[in-house]
mmCIF file of C-alpha atoms and ligand atoms in Angstrom:
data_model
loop_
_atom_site.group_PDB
_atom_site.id
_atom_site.type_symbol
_atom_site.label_atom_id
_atom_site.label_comp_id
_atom_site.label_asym_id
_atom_site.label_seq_id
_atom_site.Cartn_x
_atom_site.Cartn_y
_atom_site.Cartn_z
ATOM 1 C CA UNK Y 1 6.503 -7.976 30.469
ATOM 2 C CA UNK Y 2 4.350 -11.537 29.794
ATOM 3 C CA UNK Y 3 2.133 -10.479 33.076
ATOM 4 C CA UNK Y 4 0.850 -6.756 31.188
ATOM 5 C CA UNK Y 5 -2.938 -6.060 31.749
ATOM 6 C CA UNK Y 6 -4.317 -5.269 28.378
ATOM 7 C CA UNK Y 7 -6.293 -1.932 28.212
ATOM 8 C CA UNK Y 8 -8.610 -3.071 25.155
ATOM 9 C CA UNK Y 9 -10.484 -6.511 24.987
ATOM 10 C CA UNK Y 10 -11.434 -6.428 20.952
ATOM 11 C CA UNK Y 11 -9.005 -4.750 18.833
ATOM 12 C CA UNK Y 12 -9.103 -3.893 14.876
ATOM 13 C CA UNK Y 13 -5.955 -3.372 13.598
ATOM 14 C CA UNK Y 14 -5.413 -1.888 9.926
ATOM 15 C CA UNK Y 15 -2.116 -3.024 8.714
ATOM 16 C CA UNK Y 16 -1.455 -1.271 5.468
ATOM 17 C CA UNK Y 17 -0.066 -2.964 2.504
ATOM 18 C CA UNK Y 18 3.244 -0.811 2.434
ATOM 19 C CA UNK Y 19 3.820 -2.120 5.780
ATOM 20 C CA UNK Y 20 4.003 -5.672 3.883
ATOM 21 C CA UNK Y 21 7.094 -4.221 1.049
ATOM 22 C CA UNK Y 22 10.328 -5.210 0.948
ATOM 23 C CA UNK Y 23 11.935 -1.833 0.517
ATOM 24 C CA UNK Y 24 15.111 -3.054 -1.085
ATOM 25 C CA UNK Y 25 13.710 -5.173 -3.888
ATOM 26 C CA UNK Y 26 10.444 -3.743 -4.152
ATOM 27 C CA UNK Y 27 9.063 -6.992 -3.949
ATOM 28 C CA UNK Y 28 5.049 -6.969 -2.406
ATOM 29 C CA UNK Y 29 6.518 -9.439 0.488
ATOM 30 C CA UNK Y 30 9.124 -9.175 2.876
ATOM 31 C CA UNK Y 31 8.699 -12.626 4.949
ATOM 32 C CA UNK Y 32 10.866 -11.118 8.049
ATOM 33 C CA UNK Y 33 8.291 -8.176 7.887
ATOM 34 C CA UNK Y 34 5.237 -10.756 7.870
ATOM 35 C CA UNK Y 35 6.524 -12.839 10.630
ATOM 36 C CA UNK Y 36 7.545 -10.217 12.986
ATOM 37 C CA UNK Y 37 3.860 -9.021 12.848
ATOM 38 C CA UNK Y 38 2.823 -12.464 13.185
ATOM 39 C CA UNK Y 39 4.705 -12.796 16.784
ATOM 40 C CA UNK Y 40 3.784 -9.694 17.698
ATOM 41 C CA UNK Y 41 0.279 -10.697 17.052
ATOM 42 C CA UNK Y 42 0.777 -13.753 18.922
ATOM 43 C CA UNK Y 43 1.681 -12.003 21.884
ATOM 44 C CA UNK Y 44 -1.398 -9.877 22.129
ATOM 45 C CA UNK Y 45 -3.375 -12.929 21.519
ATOM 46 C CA UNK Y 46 -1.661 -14.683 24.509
ATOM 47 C CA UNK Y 47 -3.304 -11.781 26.721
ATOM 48 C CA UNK Y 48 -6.502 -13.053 25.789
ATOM 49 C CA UNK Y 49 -7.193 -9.425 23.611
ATOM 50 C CA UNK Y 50 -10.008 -10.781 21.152
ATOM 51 C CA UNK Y 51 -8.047 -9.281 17.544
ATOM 52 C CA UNK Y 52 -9.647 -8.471 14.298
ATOM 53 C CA UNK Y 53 -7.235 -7.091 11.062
ATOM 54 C CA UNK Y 54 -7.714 -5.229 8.382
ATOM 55 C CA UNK Y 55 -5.248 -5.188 5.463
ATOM 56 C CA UNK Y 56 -4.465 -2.925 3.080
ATOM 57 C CA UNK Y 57 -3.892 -3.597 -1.129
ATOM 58 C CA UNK Y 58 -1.219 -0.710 -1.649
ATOM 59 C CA UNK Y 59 2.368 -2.948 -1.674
ATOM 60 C CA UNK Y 60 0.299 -4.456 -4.936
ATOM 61 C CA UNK Y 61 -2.227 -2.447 -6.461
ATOM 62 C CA UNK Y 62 -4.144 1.010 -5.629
ATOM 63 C CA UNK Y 63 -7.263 2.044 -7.541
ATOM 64 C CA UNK Y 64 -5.906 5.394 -8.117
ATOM 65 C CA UNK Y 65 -2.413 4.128 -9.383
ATOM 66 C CA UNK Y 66 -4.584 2.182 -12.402
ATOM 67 C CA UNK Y 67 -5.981 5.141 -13.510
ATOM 68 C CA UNK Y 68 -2.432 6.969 -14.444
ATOM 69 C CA UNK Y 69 -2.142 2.954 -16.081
ATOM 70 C CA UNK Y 70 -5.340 3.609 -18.206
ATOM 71 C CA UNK Y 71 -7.642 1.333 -15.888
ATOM 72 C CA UNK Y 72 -10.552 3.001 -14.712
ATOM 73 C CA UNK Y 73 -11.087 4.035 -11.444
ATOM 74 C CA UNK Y 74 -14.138 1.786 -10.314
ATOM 75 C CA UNK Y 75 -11.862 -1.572 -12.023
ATOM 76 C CA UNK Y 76 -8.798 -0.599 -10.664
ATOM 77 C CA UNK Y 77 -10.742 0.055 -7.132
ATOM 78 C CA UNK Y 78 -11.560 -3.638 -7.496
ATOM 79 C CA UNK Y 79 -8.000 -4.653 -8.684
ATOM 80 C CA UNK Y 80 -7.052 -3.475 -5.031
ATOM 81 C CA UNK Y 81 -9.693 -4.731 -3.235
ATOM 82 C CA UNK Y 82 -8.457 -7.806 -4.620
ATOM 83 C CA UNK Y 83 -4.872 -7.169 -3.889
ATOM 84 C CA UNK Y 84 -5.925 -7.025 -0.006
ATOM 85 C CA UNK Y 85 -7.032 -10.653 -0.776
ATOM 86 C CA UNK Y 86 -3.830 -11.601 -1.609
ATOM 87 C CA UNK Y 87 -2.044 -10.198 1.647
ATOM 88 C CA UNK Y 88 -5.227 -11.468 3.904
ATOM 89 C CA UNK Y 89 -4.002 -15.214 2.533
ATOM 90 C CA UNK Y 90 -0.506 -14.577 2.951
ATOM 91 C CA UNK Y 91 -1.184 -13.163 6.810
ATOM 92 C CA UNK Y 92 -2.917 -16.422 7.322
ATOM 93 C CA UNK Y 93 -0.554 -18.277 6.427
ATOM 94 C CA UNK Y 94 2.110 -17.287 8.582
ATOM 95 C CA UNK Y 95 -0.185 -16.737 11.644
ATOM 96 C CA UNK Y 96 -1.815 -20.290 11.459
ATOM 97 C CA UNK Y 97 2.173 -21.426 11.462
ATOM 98 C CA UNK Y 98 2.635 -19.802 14.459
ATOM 99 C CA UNK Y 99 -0.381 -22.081 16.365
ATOM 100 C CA UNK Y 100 -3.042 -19.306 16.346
ATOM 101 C CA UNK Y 101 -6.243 -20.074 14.724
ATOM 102 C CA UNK Y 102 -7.632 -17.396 11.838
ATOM 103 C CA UNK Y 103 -10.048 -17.146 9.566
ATOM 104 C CA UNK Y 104 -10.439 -15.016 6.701
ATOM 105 C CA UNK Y 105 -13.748 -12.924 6.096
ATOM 106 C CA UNK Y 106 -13.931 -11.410 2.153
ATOM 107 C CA UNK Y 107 -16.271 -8.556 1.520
ATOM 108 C CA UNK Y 108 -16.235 -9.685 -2.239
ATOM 109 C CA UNK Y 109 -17.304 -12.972 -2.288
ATOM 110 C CA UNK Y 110 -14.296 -15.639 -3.103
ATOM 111 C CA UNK Y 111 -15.818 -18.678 -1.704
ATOM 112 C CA UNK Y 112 -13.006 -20.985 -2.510
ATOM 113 C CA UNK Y 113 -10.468 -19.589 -0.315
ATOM 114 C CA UNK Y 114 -12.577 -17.198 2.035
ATOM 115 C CA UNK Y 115 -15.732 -17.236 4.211
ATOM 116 C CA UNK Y 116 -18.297 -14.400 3.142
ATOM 117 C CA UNK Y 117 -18.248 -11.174 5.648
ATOM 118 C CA UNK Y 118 -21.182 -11.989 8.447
ATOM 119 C CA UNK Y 119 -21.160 -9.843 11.620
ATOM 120 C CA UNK Y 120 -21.988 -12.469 13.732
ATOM 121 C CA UNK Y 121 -19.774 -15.321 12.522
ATOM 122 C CA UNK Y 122 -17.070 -12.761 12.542
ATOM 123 C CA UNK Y 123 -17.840 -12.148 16.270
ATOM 124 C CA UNK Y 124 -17.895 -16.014 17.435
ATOM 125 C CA UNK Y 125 -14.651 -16.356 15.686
ATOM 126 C CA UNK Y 126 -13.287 -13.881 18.174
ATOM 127 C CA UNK Y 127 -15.298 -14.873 21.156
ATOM 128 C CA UNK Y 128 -13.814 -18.477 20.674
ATOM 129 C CA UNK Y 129 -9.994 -16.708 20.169
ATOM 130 C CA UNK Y 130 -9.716 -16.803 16.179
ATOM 131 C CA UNK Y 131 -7.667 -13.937 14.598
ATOM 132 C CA UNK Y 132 -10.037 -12.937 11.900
ATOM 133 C CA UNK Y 133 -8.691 -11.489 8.835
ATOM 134 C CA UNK Y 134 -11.082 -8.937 6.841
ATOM 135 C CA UNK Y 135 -10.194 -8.499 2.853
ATOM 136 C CA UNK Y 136 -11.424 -6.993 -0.077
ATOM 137 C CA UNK Y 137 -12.416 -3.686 1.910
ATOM 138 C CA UNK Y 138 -16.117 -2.718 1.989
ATOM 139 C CA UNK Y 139 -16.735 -4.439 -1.279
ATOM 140 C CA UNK Y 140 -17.380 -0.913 -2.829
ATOM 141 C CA UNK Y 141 -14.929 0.732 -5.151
ATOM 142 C CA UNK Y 142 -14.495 4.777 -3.982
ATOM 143 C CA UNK Y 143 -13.218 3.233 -0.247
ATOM 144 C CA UNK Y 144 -10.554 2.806 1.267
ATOM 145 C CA UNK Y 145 -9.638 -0.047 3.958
ATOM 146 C CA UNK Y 146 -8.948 2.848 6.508
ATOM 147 C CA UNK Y 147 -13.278 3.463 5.889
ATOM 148 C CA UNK Y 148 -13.101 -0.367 6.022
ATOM 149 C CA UNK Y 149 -11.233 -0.380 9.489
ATOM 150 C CA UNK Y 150 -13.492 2.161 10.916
ATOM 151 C CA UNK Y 151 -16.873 0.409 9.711
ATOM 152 C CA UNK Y 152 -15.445 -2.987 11.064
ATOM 153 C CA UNK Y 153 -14.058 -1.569 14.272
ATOM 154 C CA UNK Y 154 -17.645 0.382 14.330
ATOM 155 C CA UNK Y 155 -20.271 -2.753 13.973
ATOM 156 C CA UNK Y 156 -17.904 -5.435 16.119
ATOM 157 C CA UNK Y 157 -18.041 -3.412 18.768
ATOM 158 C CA UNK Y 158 -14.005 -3.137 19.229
ATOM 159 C CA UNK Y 159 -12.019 -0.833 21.384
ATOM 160 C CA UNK Y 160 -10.255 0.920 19.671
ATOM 161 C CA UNK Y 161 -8.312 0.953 15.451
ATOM 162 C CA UNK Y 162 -4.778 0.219 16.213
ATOM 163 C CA UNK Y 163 -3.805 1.956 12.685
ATOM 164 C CA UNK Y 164 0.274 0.453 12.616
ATOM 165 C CA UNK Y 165 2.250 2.218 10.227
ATOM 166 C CA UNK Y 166 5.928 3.167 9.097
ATOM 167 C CA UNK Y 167 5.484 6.811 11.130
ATOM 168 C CA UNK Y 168 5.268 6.218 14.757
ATOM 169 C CA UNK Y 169 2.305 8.643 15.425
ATOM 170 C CA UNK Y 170 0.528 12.030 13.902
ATOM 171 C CA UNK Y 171 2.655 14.874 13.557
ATOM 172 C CA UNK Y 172 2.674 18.770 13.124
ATOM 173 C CA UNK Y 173 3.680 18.725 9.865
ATOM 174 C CA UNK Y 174 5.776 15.873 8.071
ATOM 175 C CA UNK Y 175 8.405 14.259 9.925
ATOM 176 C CA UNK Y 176 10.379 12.494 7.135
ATOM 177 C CA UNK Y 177 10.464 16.657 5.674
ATOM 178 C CA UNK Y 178 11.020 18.614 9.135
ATOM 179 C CA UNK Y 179 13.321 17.705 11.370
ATOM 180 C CA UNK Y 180 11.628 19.873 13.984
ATOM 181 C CA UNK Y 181 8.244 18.173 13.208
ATOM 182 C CA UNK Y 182 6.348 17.987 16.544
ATOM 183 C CA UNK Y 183 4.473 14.445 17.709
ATOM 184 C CA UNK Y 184 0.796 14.189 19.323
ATOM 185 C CA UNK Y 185 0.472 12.138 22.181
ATOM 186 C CA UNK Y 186 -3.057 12.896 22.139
ATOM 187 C CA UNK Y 187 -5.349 14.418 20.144
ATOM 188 C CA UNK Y 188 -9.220 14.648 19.899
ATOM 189 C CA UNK Y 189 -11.393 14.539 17.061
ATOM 190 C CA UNK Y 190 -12.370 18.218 16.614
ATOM 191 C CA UNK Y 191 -8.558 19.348 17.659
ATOM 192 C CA UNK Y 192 -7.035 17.079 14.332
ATOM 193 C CA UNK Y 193 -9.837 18.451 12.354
ATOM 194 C CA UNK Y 194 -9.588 22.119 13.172
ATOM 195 C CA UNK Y 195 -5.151 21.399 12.537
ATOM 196 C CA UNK Y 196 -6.247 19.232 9.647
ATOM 197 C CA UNK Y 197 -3.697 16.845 10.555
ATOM 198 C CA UNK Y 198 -3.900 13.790 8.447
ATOM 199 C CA UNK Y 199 -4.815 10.710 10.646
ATOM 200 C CA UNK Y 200 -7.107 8.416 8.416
ATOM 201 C CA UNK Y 201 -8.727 9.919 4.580
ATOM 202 C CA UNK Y 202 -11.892 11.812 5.222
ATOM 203 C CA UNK Y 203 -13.867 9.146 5.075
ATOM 204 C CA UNK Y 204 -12.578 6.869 7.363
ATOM 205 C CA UNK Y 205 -11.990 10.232 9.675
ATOM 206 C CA UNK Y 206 -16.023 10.980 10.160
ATOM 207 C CA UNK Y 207 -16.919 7.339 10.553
ATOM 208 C CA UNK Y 208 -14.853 7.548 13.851
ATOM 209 C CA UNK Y 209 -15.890 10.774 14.711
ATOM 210 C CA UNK Y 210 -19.513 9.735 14.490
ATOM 211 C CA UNK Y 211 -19.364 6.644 15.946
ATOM 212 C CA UNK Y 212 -16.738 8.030 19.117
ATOM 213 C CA UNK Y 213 -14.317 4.976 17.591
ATOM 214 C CA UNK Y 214 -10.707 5.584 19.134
ATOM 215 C CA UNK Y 215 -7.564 5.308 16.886
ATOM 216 C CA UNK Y 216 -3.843 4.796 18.015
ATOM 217 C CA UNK Y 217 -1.608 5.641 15.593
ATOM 218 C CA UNK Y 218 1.635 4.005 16.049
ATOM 219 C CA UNK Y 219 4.874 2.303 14.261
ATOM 220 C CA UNK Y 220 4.987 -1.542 14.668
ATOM 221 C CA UNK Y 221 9.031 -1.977 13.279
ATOM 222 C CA UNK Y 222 10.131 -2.721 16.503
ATOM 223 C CA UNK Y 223 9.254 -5.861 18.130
ATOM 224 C CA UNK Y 224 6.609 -5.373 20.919
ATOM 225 C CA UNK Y 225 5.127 -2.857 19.269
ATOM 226 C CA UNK Y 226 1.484 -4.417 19.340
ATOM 227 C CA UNK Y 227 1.911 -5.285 22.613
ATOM 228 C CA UNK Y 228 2.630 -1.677 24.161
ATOM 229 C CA UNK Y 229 -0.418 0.075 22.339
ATOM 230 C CA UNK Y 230 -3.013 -2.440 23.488
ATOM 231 C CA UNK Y 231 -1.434 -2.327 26.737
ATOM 232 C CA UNK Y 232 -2.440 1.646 26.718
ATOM 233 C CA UNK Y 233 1.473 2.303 26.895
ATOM 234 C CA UNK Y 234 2.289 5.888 25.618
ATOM 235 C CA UNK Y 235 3.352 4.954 22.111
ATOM 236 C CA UNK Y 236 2.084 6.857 18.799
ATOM 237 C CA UNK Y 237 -1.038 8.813 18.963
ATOM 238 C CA UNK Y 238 -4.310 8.210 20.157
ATOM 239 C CA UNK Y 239 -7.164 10.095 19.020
ATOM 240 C CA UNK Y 240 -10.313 10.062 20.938
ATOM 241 C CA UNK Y 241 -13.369 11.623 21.372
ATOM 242 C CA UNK Y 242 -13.559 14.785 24.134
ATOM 243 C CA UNK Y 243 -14.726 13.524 27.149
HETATM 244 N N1 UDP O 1 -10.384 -0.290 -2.071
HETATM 245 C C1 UDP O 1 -11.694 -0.021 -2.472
HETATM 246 N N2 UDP O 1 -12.705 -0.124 -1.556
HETATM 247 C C2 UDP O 1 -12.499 -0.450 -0.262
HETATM 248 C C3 UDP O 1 -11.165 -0.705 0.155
HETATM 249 C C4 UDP O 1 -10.141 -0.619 -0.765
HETATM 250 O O1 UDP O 1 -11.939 0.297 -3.636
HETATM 251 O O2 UDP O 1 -13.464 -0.541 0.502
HETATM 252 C C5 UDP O 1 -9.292 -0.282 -3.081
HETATM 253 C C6 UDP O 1 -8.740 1.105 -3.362
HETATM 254 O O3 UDP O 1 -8.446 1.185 -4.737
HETATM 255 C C7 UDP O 1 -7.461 1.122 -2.555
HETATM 256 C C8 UDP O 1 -6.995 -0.314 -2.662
HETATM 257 O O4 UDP O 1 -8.207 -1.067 -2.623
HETATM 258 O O5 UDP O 1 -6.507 2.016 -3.110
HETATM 259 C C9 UDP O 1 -6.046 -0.787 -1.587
HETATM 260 O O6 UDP O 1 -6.457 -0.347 -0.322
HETATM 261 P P1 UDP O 1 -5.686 0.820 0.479
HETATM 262 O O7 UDP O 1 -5.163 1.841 -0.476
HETATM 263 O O8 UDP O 1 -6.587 1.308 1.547
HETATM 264 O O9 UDP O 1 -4.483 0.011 1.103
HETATM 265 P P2 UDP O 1 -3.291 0.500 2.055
HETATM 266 O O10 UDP O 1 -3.010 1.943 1.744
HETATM 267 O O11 UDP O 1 -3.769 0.346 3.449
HETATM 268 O O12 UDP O 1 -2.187 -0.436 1.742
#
């Protein structure tokens, strides 16, 4: 297992805030959640894969939620962007206690508690084996931080989006409805837009597309997870370009 070749060198993976709930108490935080990511992190890192993530706001706060609360879009847009802050610090956290040095990179500026977002710092960090943690999205309300996965991914020059979520790939139709819902192995760009299967929001969708920007789509609950998809293991879905 230890002695796996990784298939990517530079990785971005978007970790969406659900991902971070505690399902049974609804709480924004489930620490078993956190620190199996954290180890399974740790493992890629010990295969010398160069890892950049992107986190996701929704376990706290989306911008379209506020509206239905009577926040505007644009304001509530920036309560999440802010709520991604939160998770980035609480990621830290439990990856620095595991021995791996991170830093955290904030598209809104929060000097206090995070360095601004600069390309080429961003890049040393990785070159010299830093997790780097990006928050607060693009900065710009009307995103999302799938857009803010694929315009990372896009100017560091990664591999590949490694988009872990609670579905273990990109289906037919949906698999928590239809018990005879089918699962991609692989897909390319114009096939999932011609089925308009849902892999990323619009958005974040033709920023890959442009930019040829691979994305595996794949469930991280099980330990190892991580691992297998940057090992180019058949797990998930992994969208690509036609070659
Ligand atoms: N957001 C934004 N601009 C961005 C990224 C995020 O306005 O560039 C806001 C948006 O309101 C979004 C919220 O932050 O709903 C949380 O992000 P997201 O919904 O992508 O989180 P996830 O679904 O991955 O948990």
């Amino acid at each position: 297992m230890g002695n796996q070749e990784p298939k990517y060198k530079r990785v971005v993976i978007k970790l969406s805030g659900e991902a971070l709930l505690n399902r049974e108490t609804g709480e924004p935080f489930d620490p078993p959640v956190l620190e199996s990511i954290a180890r399974q992190l740790k493992e890629v890192h010990e295969l010398g894969v160069e890892i950049a993530i992107v986190v996701g706001g929704g376990n706290i706060f989306r911008g379209l939620k506020g509206e239905k609360r009577g926040v505007d879009r644009t304001t509530g847009d920036y309560m999440g962007m802010l709520s991604t802050v939160i998770n980035g610090l609480a990621f830290m956290d439990v990856i620095e206690k595991m021995g791996i040095p991170v830093r955290v990179q904030s598209a809104i500026p929060v000097e206090k508690i995070a360095e601004p977002f600069i390309l080429r710092r961003a890049k040393r960090h990785l070159e010299k084996g830093r997790i780097v943690i990006f928050v607060a999205g693009t900065g710009n309300p009307y995103f999302s931080t799938d857009t803010t996965a694929a315009l990372r991914a896009s100017e560091m020059g990664a591999d590949v989006i490694l988009k872990a979520t609670n579905v273990d790939g990109v289906y037919d139709k949906d698999p928590k409805k239809y018990p005879d819902a089918k699962k991609y192995e692989k897909l390319d760009f114009l096939e999932a837009l011609r089925k308009r299967l849902k892999v990323m929001d619009s958005t974040a969708f033709s920023l890959c597309l442009d930019n040829k920007m691979p994305i595996l789509v794949f469930s991280m609950q099980e330990e190892g997870s991580i691992r297998r998809a940057v090992c180019g293991e058949a797990i998930g879905t992994v969208v690509t370009a036609e070659d």
